[in-house]
Short mmCIF file of C-alpha atoms in Angstrom, two decimals:
data_model
loop_
_atom_site.label_atom_id
_atom_site.label_comp_id
_atom_site.label_asym_id
_atom_site.label_seq_id
_atom_site.Cartn_x
_atom_site.Cartn_y
_atom_site.Cartn_z
CA MET A 119 -58.31 -6.67 100.13
CA PHE A 120 -61.67 -6.44 102.00
CA VAL A 121 -60.27 -8.18 104.96
CA LEU A 122 -57.18 -5.69 104.74
CA ILE A 123 -59.30 -2.59 104.94
CA LYS A 124 -61.75 -4.14 107.56
CA TRP A 125 -58.64 -5.04 109.73
CA LEU A 126 -57.27 -1.51 109.05
CA ARG A 127 -60.58 0.27 110.35
CA LYS A 128 -60.85 -2.04 113.31
CA TYR A 129 -57.34 -1.19 114.65
CA SER A 130 -56.99 2.23 113.19
CA TYR A 131 -57.02 4.00 116.59
CA PRO A 132 -54.01 1.99 117.89
CA LEU A 133 -52.31 2.34 114.41
CA VAL A 134 -52.54 5.94 114.59
CA ALA A 135 -51.42 5.88 118.11
CA PHE A 136 -48.45 3.94 117.31
CA LEU A 137 -47.60 5.95 114.47
CA LEU A 138 -47.59 9.21 116.36
CA PHE A 139 -45.53 7.52 119.12
CA GLY A 140 -42.99 6.24 116.92
CA PHE A 141 -42.45 9.46 114.67
CA SER A 142 -41.79 10.82 118.60
CA VAL A 143 -39.47 8.36 119.07
CA ASN A 144 -37.69 8.44 115.78
CA GLN A 145 -37.32 12.40 116.78
CA ILE A 146 -35.60 11.47 120.02
CA LEU A 147 -33.22 9.03 118.09
CA ARG A 148 -32.18 11.58 115.30
CA TYR A 149 -31.69 14.94 117.53
CA GLN A 150 -31.04 13.88 121.01
CA ILE A 151 -27.00 13.06 121.08
CA TYR A 152 -27.35 10.96 124.14
CA GLN A 153 -30.17 8.97 122.87
CA HIS A 154 -28.61 8.76 119.30
CA SER A 155 -25.38 7.31 120.71
CA VAL A 156 -26.96 4.73 122.99
CA TYR A 157 -29.26 3.47 120.11
CA PHE A 158 -26.33 3.23 117.60
CA GLN A 159 -24.04 1.53 120.01
CA SER A 160 -26.42 -1.00 121.10
CA SER A 161 -27.84 -1.57 117.70
CA ILE A 162 -24.12 -2.19 116.19
CA THR A 163 -23.49 -4.47 119.27
CA PHE A 164 -26.89 -6.52 118.39
CA PHE A 165 -26.23 -6.89 114.84
CA ARG A 166 -22.69 -8.04 115.52
CA THR A 167 -24.01 -10.55 117.78
CA ILE A 168 -26.12 -11.95 115.26
CA ASP A 169 -23.55 -12.06 112.56
CA VAL A 170 -21.43 -14.11 115.13
CA TRP A 171 -24.26 -16.29 115.80
CA LYS A 172 -24.57 -16.77 111.88
CA SER A 173 -21.08 -17.05 111.18
CA ASN A 174 -20.92 -19.92 113.77
CA PHE A 175 -23.56 -21.91 112.35
CA VAL A 176 -22.38 -21.55 108.36
CA THR A 177 -18.97 -22.12 109.49
CA TYR A 178 -19.92 -26.26 109.98
CA PHE A 179 -20.98 -26.58 106.41
CA GLN A 180 -17.53 -25.37 105.18
CA LEU A 181 -15.10 -27.55 107.29
CA ARG A 182 -14.32 -29.96 104.41
CA HIS A 183 -13.38 -26.79 102.14
CA ASP A 184 -11.51 -25.15 104.97
CA ASN A 185 -9.65 -28.42 105.55
CA GLU A 186 -8.78 -28.70 101.65
CA ILE A 187 -7.31 -24.83 101.73
CA LEU A 188 -5.30 -25.26 104.79
CA ALA A 189 -3.63 -28.66 103.52
CA ASN A 190 -2.77 -26.93 100.12
CA GLU A 191 -1.47 -23.79 102.24
CA ASN A 192 0.74 -26.08 104.35
CA ILE A 193 2.30 -28.01 101.19
CA ARG A 194 2.99 -24.49 100.05
CA LEU A 195 4.61 -23.30 103.27
CA ARG A 196 6.70 -26.37 103.78
CA ASN A 197 7.84 -25.73 100.14
CA GLN A 198 8.76 -22.28 100.90
CA LEU A 199 10.73 -23.10 103.97
CA LYS A 200 13.72 -25.06 101.76
CA ILE A 201 15.47 -26.11 104.90
CA GLY A 202 14.66 -29.91 104.90
CA LEU A 203 12.45 -29.84 107.94
CA VAL A 204 10.73 -32.88 107.21
CA LYS A 205 12.87 -34.67 104.63
CA ASN A 206 11.58 -38.09 105.30
CA GLU A 207 13.31 -37.79 108.85
CA PRO A 208 10.42 -38.09 111.51
CA PHE A 209 13.16 -39.22 114.09
CA ARG A 210 15.60 -36.68 114.51
CA ASP A 211 18.43 -35.84 117.13
CA THR A 212 18.27 -32.28 118.86
CA SER A 213 21.19 -30.93 117.04
CA TYR A 214 19.27 -30.62 113.91
CA PHE A 215 16.69 -28.40 115.75
CA ASP A 216 19.85 -26.24 116.97
CA SER A 217 21.11 -25.69 113.38
CA VAL A 218 17.62 -24.83 112.40
CA SER A 219 17.23 -22.21 114.98
CA LYS A 220 20.42 -20.84 114.15
CA GLU A 221 19.70 -20.63 110.69
CA LEU A 222 16.27 -18.96 111.47
CA SER A 223 18.01 -16.47 114.00
CA ASN A 224 19.67 -14.85 110.91
CA TYR A 225 16.21 -13.58 109.89
CA ARG A 226 14.27 -10.83 111.02
CA VAL A 227 10.43 -11.13 111.51
CA MET A 228 8.95 -8.51 109.19
CA TYR A 229 5.33 -9.80 109.46
CA SER A 230 2.93 -10.44 112.08
CA TYR A 231 -0.28 -12.53 111.58
CA ILE A 232 -3.33 -12.20 113.42
CA LYS A 233 -6.08 -14.80 113.04
CA ALA A 234 -9.59 -13.58 112.57
CA LYS A 235 -13.19 -15.06 111.42
CA VAL A 236 -15.15 -13.50 108.95
CA ILE A 237 -18.62 -12.72 110.35
CA ARG A 238 -20.09 -10.80 107.47
CA ASN A 239 -19.17 -10.65 103.70
CA THR A 240 -20.78 -8.91 100.64
CA THR A 241 -19.78 -10.03 97.09
CA ASN A 242 -22.81 -8.52 95.13
CA SER A 243 -22.52 -4.85 95.37
CA SER A 244 -20.25 -2.55 93.42
CA ASN A 245 -17.99 -1.81 96.81
CA ASN A 246 -17.82 -4.92 98.83
CA PHE A 247 -16.66 -5.03 102.55
CA PHE A 248 -16.37 -7.77 105.12
CA THR A 249 -16.33 -7.51 108.75
CA ILE A 250 -13.94 -9.80 111.08
CA ASP A 251 -14.24 -10.52 114.87
CA GLN A 252 -11.22 -8.87 115.85
CA GLY A 253 -10.45 -5.44 116.73
CA LYS A 254 -8.29 -2.45 118.37
CA ASN A 255 -8.30 -4.84 121.29
CA GLN A 256 -6.75 -7.42 119.64
CA GLY A 257 -3.88 -5.50 117.88
CA ILE A 258 -6.10 -4.65 114.43
CA TYR A 259 -5.58 -1.38 112.71
CA PRO A 260 -6.57 0.24 109.77
CA GLY A 261 -4.36 -0.48 106.74
CA MET A 262 -3.51 -3.82 107.85
CA ALA A 263 -3.37 -6.36 104.84
CA VAL A 264 -6.03 -9.45 104.80
CA ILE A 265 -5.23 -12.73 103.51
CA ASN A 266 -6.66 -16.39 103.69
CA PRO A 267 -4.78 -19.52 102.94
CA GLU A 268 -5.81 -19.18 99.30
CA GLY A 269 -4.91 -15.76 98.41
CA ILE A 270 -5.37 -11.99 99.14
CA VAL A 271 -8.67 -10.92 100.77
CA GLY A 272 -8.56 -6.99 101.24
CA VAL A 273 -7.26 -4.36 103.49
CA ILE A 274 -8.69 -3.17 106.87
CA VAL A 275 -10.53 0.32 106.69
CA GLY A 276 -12.15 0.61 110.09
CA CYS A 277 -11.75 -0.58 113.47
CA SER A 278 -13.92 -1.04 116.66
CA GLN A 279 -12.82 -2.21 119.94
CA ASN A 280 -13.75 -5.85 119.05
CA PHE A 281 -14.45 -5.81 115.30
CA SER A 282 -12.90 -4.41 112.04
CA ARG A 283 -14.21 -3.57 108.63
CA GLY A 284 -12.02 -4.27 105.70
CA MET A 285 -12.42 -3.36 102.04
CA SER A 286 -12.45 -6.44 100.09
CA VAL A 287 -10.45 -7.00 96.71
CA LEU A 288 -14.12 -7.08 95.14
CA ASN A 289 -14.48 -3.05 95.66
CA SER A 290 -14.08 -0.65 92.92
CA LYS A 291 -11.58 1.59 95.16
CA PHE A 292 -9.23 -1.48 95.73
CA GLY A 293 -6.08 -1.35 93.67
CA LEU A 294 -2.62 -3.19 93.91
CA THR A 295 0.40 -3.78 91.54
CA PRO A 296 1.10 -7.32 91.09
CA LEU A 297 3.98 -9.47 89.98
CA ILE A 298 3.97 -12.23 87.31
CA PRO A 299 6.69 -14.31 88.36
CA GLU A 300 7.07 -16.30 85.47
CA MET A 301 8.17 -13.09 83.34
CA ASN A 302 9.42 -11.16 86.75
CA LEU A 303 7.22 -8.46 85.65
CA ARG A 304 5.95 -5.92 88.12
CA GLN A 305 3.18 -3.61 86.21
CA GLY A 306 -0.24 -2.94 86.08
CA VAL A 307 -3.13 -2.73 88.56
CA ILE A 308 -5.65 -5.02 89.94
CA ASN A 309 -9.14 -3.74 89.63
CA TRP A 310 -12.26 -5.06 90.11
CA LYS A 311 -15.06 -3.99 87.69
CA GLY A 312 -18.11 -5.54 89.65
CA ALA A 313 -19.14 -8.12 87.26
CA ASN A 314 -18.20 -11.60 88.53
CA ALA A 315 -16.95 -12.34 92.48
CA ARG A 316 -14.16 -14.64 91.01
CA ILE A 317 -12.89 -12.49 87.80
CA VAL A 318 -11.02 -9.21 88.40
CA ASP A 319 -9.16 -7.01 85.59
CA LEU A 320 -5.50 -6.60 85.41
CA ASP A 321 -5.04 -3.04 83.92
CA GLU A 322 -2.64 -0.97 82.18
CA ILE A 323 -0.14 -3.78 81.29
CA ASN A 324 1.82 -2.78 78.18
CA ARG A 325 0.73 -4.76 74.97
CA THR A 326 4.30 -5.38 74.24
CA GLU A 327 4.66 -8.02 77.21
CA LYS A 328 4.10 -11.33 76.15
CA ILE A 329 1.32 -12.48 78.81
CA LYS A 330 -0.17 -15.84 78.32
CA GLN A 331 -3.11 -17.21 79.84
CA GLY A 332 -2.71 -19.37 82.63
CA MET A 333 0.24 -17.51 84.33
CA ILE A 334 0.32 -17.10 88.11
CA VAL A 335 0.09 -13.65 89.80
CA VAL A 336 1.08 -12.78 93.07
CA THR A 337 1.72 -9.86 95.46
CA SER A 338 5.01 -7.85 94.56
CA ASN A 339 7.49 -6.95 97.26
CA PHE A 340 6.97 -3.33 96.24
CA SER A 341 3.86 -3.21 98.53
CA SER A 342 4.42 -2.21 102.03
CA ILE A 343 0.86 -3.52 103.19
CA PHE A 344 0.78 -6.96 101.46
CA PRO A 345 4.06 -9.27 101.79
CA ALA A 346 5.49 -10.78 98.68
CA ASN A 347 4.25 -13.86 96.72
CA ILE A 348 0.83 -14.12 98.20
CA PRO A 349 -1.14 -15.48 95.30
CA ILE A 350 -3.81 -13.31 93.88
CA GLY A 351 -4.89 -15.49 90.96
CA LYS A 352 -4.37 -16.83 87.76
CA ILE A 353 -4.63 -15.26 84.05
CA GLU A 354 -7.88 -16.33 82.49
CA LYS A 355 -8.06 -14.18 79.41
CA VAL A 356 -5.78 -11.64 77.40
CA GLU A 357 -6.97 -9.60 74.81
CA SER A 358 -5.15 -7.06 72.80
CA PRO A 359 -7.29 -4.57 71.59
CA LEU A 360 -5.96 -2.59 68.61
CA ASN A 361 -7.20 0.88 69.57
CA SER A 362 -5.26 0.68 72.99
CA GLN A 363 -1.69 0.40 74.08
CA TYR A 364 -2.35 -2.22 77.03
CA HIS A 365 -3.55 -5.78 77.01
CA LYS A 366 -7.07 -6.30 78.34
CA ILE A 367 -6.44 -9.19 81.12
CA SER A 368 -8.93 -11.12 83.07
CA LEU A 369 -7.74 -12.74 86.35
CA LYS A 370 -9.34 -15.49 88.19
CA LEU A 371 -8.87 -14.92 91.73
CA ALA A 372 -7.13 -17.35 94.15
CA THR A 373 -9.48 -16.39 96.82
CA ASN A 374 -13.12 -17.91 96.77
CA PHE A 375 -14.84 -15.14 98.44
CA ASN A 376 -18.12 -16.73 98.57
CA LYS A 377 -16.80 -19.10 101.06
CA LEU A 378 -14.55 -16.81 103.27
CA ASN A 379 -14.17 -17.69 106.66
CA THR A 380 -10.65 -17.69 108.25
CA VAL A 381 -8.45 -14.96 107.41
CA TYR A 382 -5.17 -13.64 108.50
CA CYS A 383 -4.57 -9.87 109.46
CA ILE A 384 -0.86 -9.00 108.60
CA LYS A 385 1.23 -6.24 110.31
CA ASN A 386 4.29 -5.04 108.98
CA ASN A 387 6.79 -4.59 111.92
CA PHE A 388 8.79 -2.11 109.89
CA ASN A 389 5.95 -0.15 108.12
CA ASN A 390 6.84 3.11 110.23
CA GLU A 391 10.39 2.76 109.63
CA ILE A 392 9.60 2.23 105.88
CA ASP A 393 7.11 5.45 105.80
CA SER A 394 9.31 7.76 107.31
CA LEU A 395 12.43 6.51 105.30
CA ASN A 396 10.07 7.00 102.38
CA SER A 397 8.76 10.42 103.50
CA GLY A 398 12.48 11.60 104.40
CA THR A 399 11.56 12.29 108.15
CA LEU A 400 14.34 9.59 109.20
CA ASN A 401 17.75 11.30 110.05
CA LEU A 402 20.02 9.87 107.71
CA SER A 403 22.80 12.40 108.37
CA ASN A 404 24.88 10.01 110.66
CA ASP A 405 24.91 7.30 108.16
CA MET Z 144 -67.05 27.03 121.54
CA ILE Z 145 -66.42 28.64 124.67
CA ASP Z 146 -65.16 25.04 126.04
CA ARG Z 147 -62.77 24.89 122.99
CA LEU Z 148 -61.44 28.53 123.52
CA LYS Z 149 -61.04 27.56 127.28
CA LEU Z 150 -59.17 24.19 126.25
CA ILE Z 151 -56.85 26.38 124.22
CA VAL Z 152 -56.11 28.80 126.50
CA LEU Z 153 -55.46 26.39 129.30
CA ALA Z 154 -53.01 24.52 126.94
CA LEU Z 155 -51.14 27.71 126.18
CA ILE Z 156 -50.78 28.57 129.86
CA LEU Z 157 -49.80 25.07 130.63
CA ALA Z 158 -47.13 24.98 128.02
CA PHE Z 159 -45.64 28.31 128.97
CA LEU Z 160 -45.61 27.23 132.74
CA GLN Z 161 -43.90 23.99 132.10
CA SER Z 162 -41.37 25.37 129.67
CA PHE Z 163 -40.74 28.75 131.26
CA LEU Z 164 -41.36 27.90 134.96
CA LEU Z 165 -41.20 24.20 135.91
CA GLU Z 166 -38.34 23.37 133.48
CA GLN Z 167 -36.16 26.35 134.81
CA VAL Z 168 -36.40 25.69 138.54
CA ASP Z 169 -34.27 22.83 139.96
CA MET Z 170 -36.36 20.92 142.18
CA GLY Z 171 -34.06 18.25 142.92
CA PHE Z 172 -32.88 15.12 140.86
CA TRP Z 173 -36.11 13.14 141.60
CA LEU Z 174 -38.72 15.63 141.26
CA ARG Z 175 -39.79 16.98 137.90
CA PRO Z 176 -43.48 17.62 137.88
CA MET Z 177 -45.35 18.07 134.70
CA PRO Z 178 -48.74 19.60 135.53
CA TYR Z 179 -49.71 20.02 131.65
CA ILE Z 180 -51.27 16.73 131.68
CA LEU Z 181 -54.55 18.46 133.20
CA LEU Z 182 -55.04 19.43 129.64
CA PHE Z 183 -55.66 15.66 128.57
CA LEU Z 184 -57.47 14.92 131.74
CA SER Z 185 -59.75 18.06 130.99
CA PHE Z 186 -60.94 16.62 127.53
CA PRO Z 187 -64.68 16.05 127.11
CA LEU Z 188 -65.61 12.27 127.12
CA ASN Z 189 -67.05 12.70 123.79
CA PHE Z 190 -64.35 14.64 122.17
CA ASN Z 191 -63.25 12.56 118.88
CA LYS Z 192 -60.43 10.09 119.93
CA TYR Z 193 -58.10 10.50 116.88
CA ILE Z 194 -58.31 14.18 117.25
CA GLN Z 195 -57.16 13.94 120.90
CA LEU Z 196 -54.04 11.98 119.73
CA VAL Z 197 -53.21 14.58 117.16
CA ILE Z 198 -53.48 17.27 119.88
CA ALA Z 199 -51.24 15.44 122.33
CA PHE Z 200 -48.79 14.99 119.58
CA VAL Z 201 -48.68 18.55 118.27
CA PHE Z 202 -49.22 19.70 122.00
CA GLY Z 203 -46.02 17.40 123.31
CA THR Z 204 -43.88 18.74 120.11
CA PHE Z 205 -44.78 22.30 121.22
CA ILE Z 206 -43.48 21.62 124.59
CA ASP Z 207 -40.50 19.94 123.19
CA LEU Z 208 -39.58 22.79 121.08
CA LEU Z 209 -39.82 25.31 123.72
CA SER Z 210 -37.88 22.95 126.10
CA GLY Z 211 -35.42 21.39 123.74
CA SER Z 212 -36.43 17.84 124.39
CA PHE Z 213 -36.92 16.56 120.85
CA GLY Z 214 -39.90 14.04 120.77
CA THR Z 215 -39.94 12.76 124.78
CA ASN Z 216 -42.83 14.90 125.61
CA SER Z 217 -44.87 14.16 122.34
CA ALA Z 218 -44.01 10.54 122.65
CA SER Z 219 -45.26 10.33 126.54
CA CYS Z 220 -48.58 12.80 125.59
CA VAL Z 221 -49.53 10.30 122.92
CA PHE Z 222 -48.85 7.55 125.12
CA LEU Z 223 -51.01 8.90 127.63
CA VAL Z 224 -53.94 9.86 125.67
CA TYR Z 225 -54.06 6.15 124.30
CA ILE Z 226 -54.08 4.68 127.62
CA LYS Z 227 -56.80 7.18 128.72
CA GLN Z 228 -59.00 6.13 126.10
CA LEU Z 229 -58.35 2.53 126.97
CA VAL Z 230 -59.43 3.15 130.56
CA ASP Z 231 -62.38 5.53 129.79
CA SER Z 232 -63.80 2.89 127.38
CA ARG Z 233 -63.58 0.11 129.88
CA PHE Z 234 -64.30 1.52 133.15
CA VAL Z 235 -66.42 4.87 132.46
CA ASP Z 236 -70.04 4.71 131.82
CA PHE Z 237 -70.69 7.77 129.55
CA ASP Z 238 -74.47 7.85 129.66
CA SER Z 239 -74.43 7.95 133.61
CA ILE Z 240 -71.73 10.62 133.53
CA LYS Z 241 -73.88 12.82 131.20
CA LEU Z 242 -76.83 12.36 133.25
CA GLN Z 243 -74.90 13.80 136.11
CA GLY Z 244 -74.10 16.90 133.83
CA GLU Z 245 -70.36 16.36 133.87
CA ARG Z 246 -68.34 16.27 130.79
CA TYR Z 247 -65.30 14.67 132.04
CA ILE Z 248 -63.98 12.29 134.83
CA ASN Z 249 -63.89 14.33 138.21
CA ILE Z 250 -63.79 13.56 141.74
CA ARG Z 251 -67.64 14.08 141.94
CA THR Z 252 -68.49 11.53 139.10
CA LYS Z 253 -67.07 8.44 140.58
CA GLY Z 254 -65.73 9.28 143.91
CA TRP Z 255 -62.39 9.84 145.46
CA VAL Z 256 -60.99 6.38 145.25
CA PHE Z 257 -61.66 5.81 141.77
CA PHE Z 258 -60.54 9.51 140.88
CA ALA Z 259 -56.98 8.91 142.83
CA TYR Z 260 -56.49 5.53 141.09
CA TYR Z 261 -57.52 7.11 137.75
CA ILE Z 262 -54.94 10.28 137.87
CA PHE Z 263 -52.21 8.32 139.66
CA GLY Z 264 -52.47 5.51 136.93
CA LEU Z 265 -52.26 7.82 134.07
CA THR Z 266 -49.79 10.30 135.65
CA PHE Z 267 -47.73 7.29 136.51
CA SER Z 268 -47.75 5.99 132.71
CA HIS Z 269 -47.15 9.15 131.16
CA HIS Z 270 -44.07 9.93 133.56
CA PHE Z 271 -42.78 6.23 133.10
CA VAL Z 272 -42.67 6.52 129.24
CA PHE Z 273 -41.17 10.21 129.56
CA PHE Z 274 -38.44 9.07 132.01
CA ALA Z 275 -37.69 5.91 130.41
CA LEU Z 276 -37.12 7.86 127.08
CA ASP Z 277 -35.11 10.44 128.74
CA PHE Z 278 -32.98 7.77 130.62
CA PHE Z 279 -32.78 5.40 127.82
CA GLU Z 280 -30.76 2.70 129.58
CA PHE Z 281 -32.02 -0.54 130.94
CA SER Z 282 -29.55 -0.47 133.85
CA SER Z 283 -31.37 2.65 135.11
CA ILE Z 284 -34.49 1.01 135.72
CA PHE Z 285 -34.73 1.70 139.69
CA ARG Z 286 -33.78 5.44 139.00
CA ILE Z 287 -36.64 5.67 136.35
CA LEU Z 288 -39.03 4.11 139.01
CA ILE Z 289 -38.05 6.33 141.70
CA THR Z 290 -37.95 9.32 139.59
CA THR Z 291 -41.51 8.50 137.99
CA PHE Z 292 -43.04 7.96 141.54
CA VAL Z 293 -41.77 11.18 142.98
CA SER Z 294 -42.80 12.93 140.13
CA THR Z 295 -45.95 11.76 139.82
CA LEU Z 296 -46.86 12.83 143.35
CA GLY Z 297 -45.67 16.38 142.60
CA THR Z 298 -47.45 16.41 139.38
CA ILE Z 299 -50.77 15.25 141.25
CA SER Z 300 -50.37 17.87 143.81
CA LEU Z 301 -50.17 20.61 141.26
CA VAL Z 302 -52.94 19.19 138.99
CA LEU Z 303 -55.19 18.94 142.13
CA LEU Z 304 -54.00 22.94 142.82
CA PHE Z 305 -54.65 24.07 139.14
CA LYS Z 306 -58.04 22.45 139.00
CA SER Z 307 -59.13 24.43 142.34
CA ILE Z 308 -57.59 27.23 140.96
CA PHE Z 309 -59.32 27.07 137.20
CA ARG Z 310 -62.33 25.37 138.66
CA ILE Z 311 -61.90 22.67 136.09
#
């Protein structure tokens, strides 16, 4: 303490000068529009650059985990294809590919995917957000769904030229109606109450529904943001309080938000069409 | 007492001159003289250095308020007074100046050469901080330096003119 007081007495003059100078510069940054915008633009760029460096460093320690989840995703995607692409036939003739492409040409491409890297992510506040290294220049826009190979991650809420900010599932404002495929039940809302980064609540499911522990929960086809059948999680605990008409369900998230690294932003190619149809602006008189 | 009154009157004249005359006249892109630094050059050498800093801040803020440039003048005034104090304590012998009957650095105290370096160095440092905060861009460094240099020459001419008018 004595040393500190001695130090303060010795350097009091430069300290006072620095304080007054700092106060003046603070006034400039607050009240002068040009300096204010330059300062914030450069500080945002600076902090994003630091985030990218940090994320590049941390990624190396998660490669094993990332490999594992990518392998699991591959298995799931191969099972979804159901057109026998790799049925013990590593060497096959070209007519095979012709038949596959003919089959695929009957489909419309509803969703486009843009790969991104998470450079900042929080899990410990009541409203969590994440930042990715892709922005308007790469085709990202607010409202796009974000998933990772494990499950859903969130929704994009703001974009700059090269970065975007997303609202994570671990956000009290996030809501989504899920599907329980085992019962074909499309009911309730996913909601995070802020206690645990692996657990969310599934509210508003009638107590008459026979929900069991261990049931898988995925995204439903009712959402125009998320594609159907993206894993959300697994039911961890079901309680049925007598004073409520709804179950009290805890859901263990499929996504590990503490190890969020590579994500996919999903663009619904028919979003405008669906929106205009829903709002009644599409001209249907000729149909 | 009379000396203090004289300083207050000088401060008011310089502040209004700066805000209502020099800021309003367009003298070209490179030339923005700020003769109000004469006030800080007229501070007596035995004047309390902390009070000097506070006066610089208040005076700078006053000019900022009059000319609508929040913080730029006050930051550069504080910087000027800080640098002036460093220079005074390093290069000036207070006792010999007192013996000469002077109260602050003048042409008579240490000669033309020292005074030229002194006034140019202080004015340049003040103007550099001012224009650096005004342009606020690393890429404009050459424009900042040129504007600082040209304005420094303008300011020194006006300071010398006022010195001869007010006999400071």
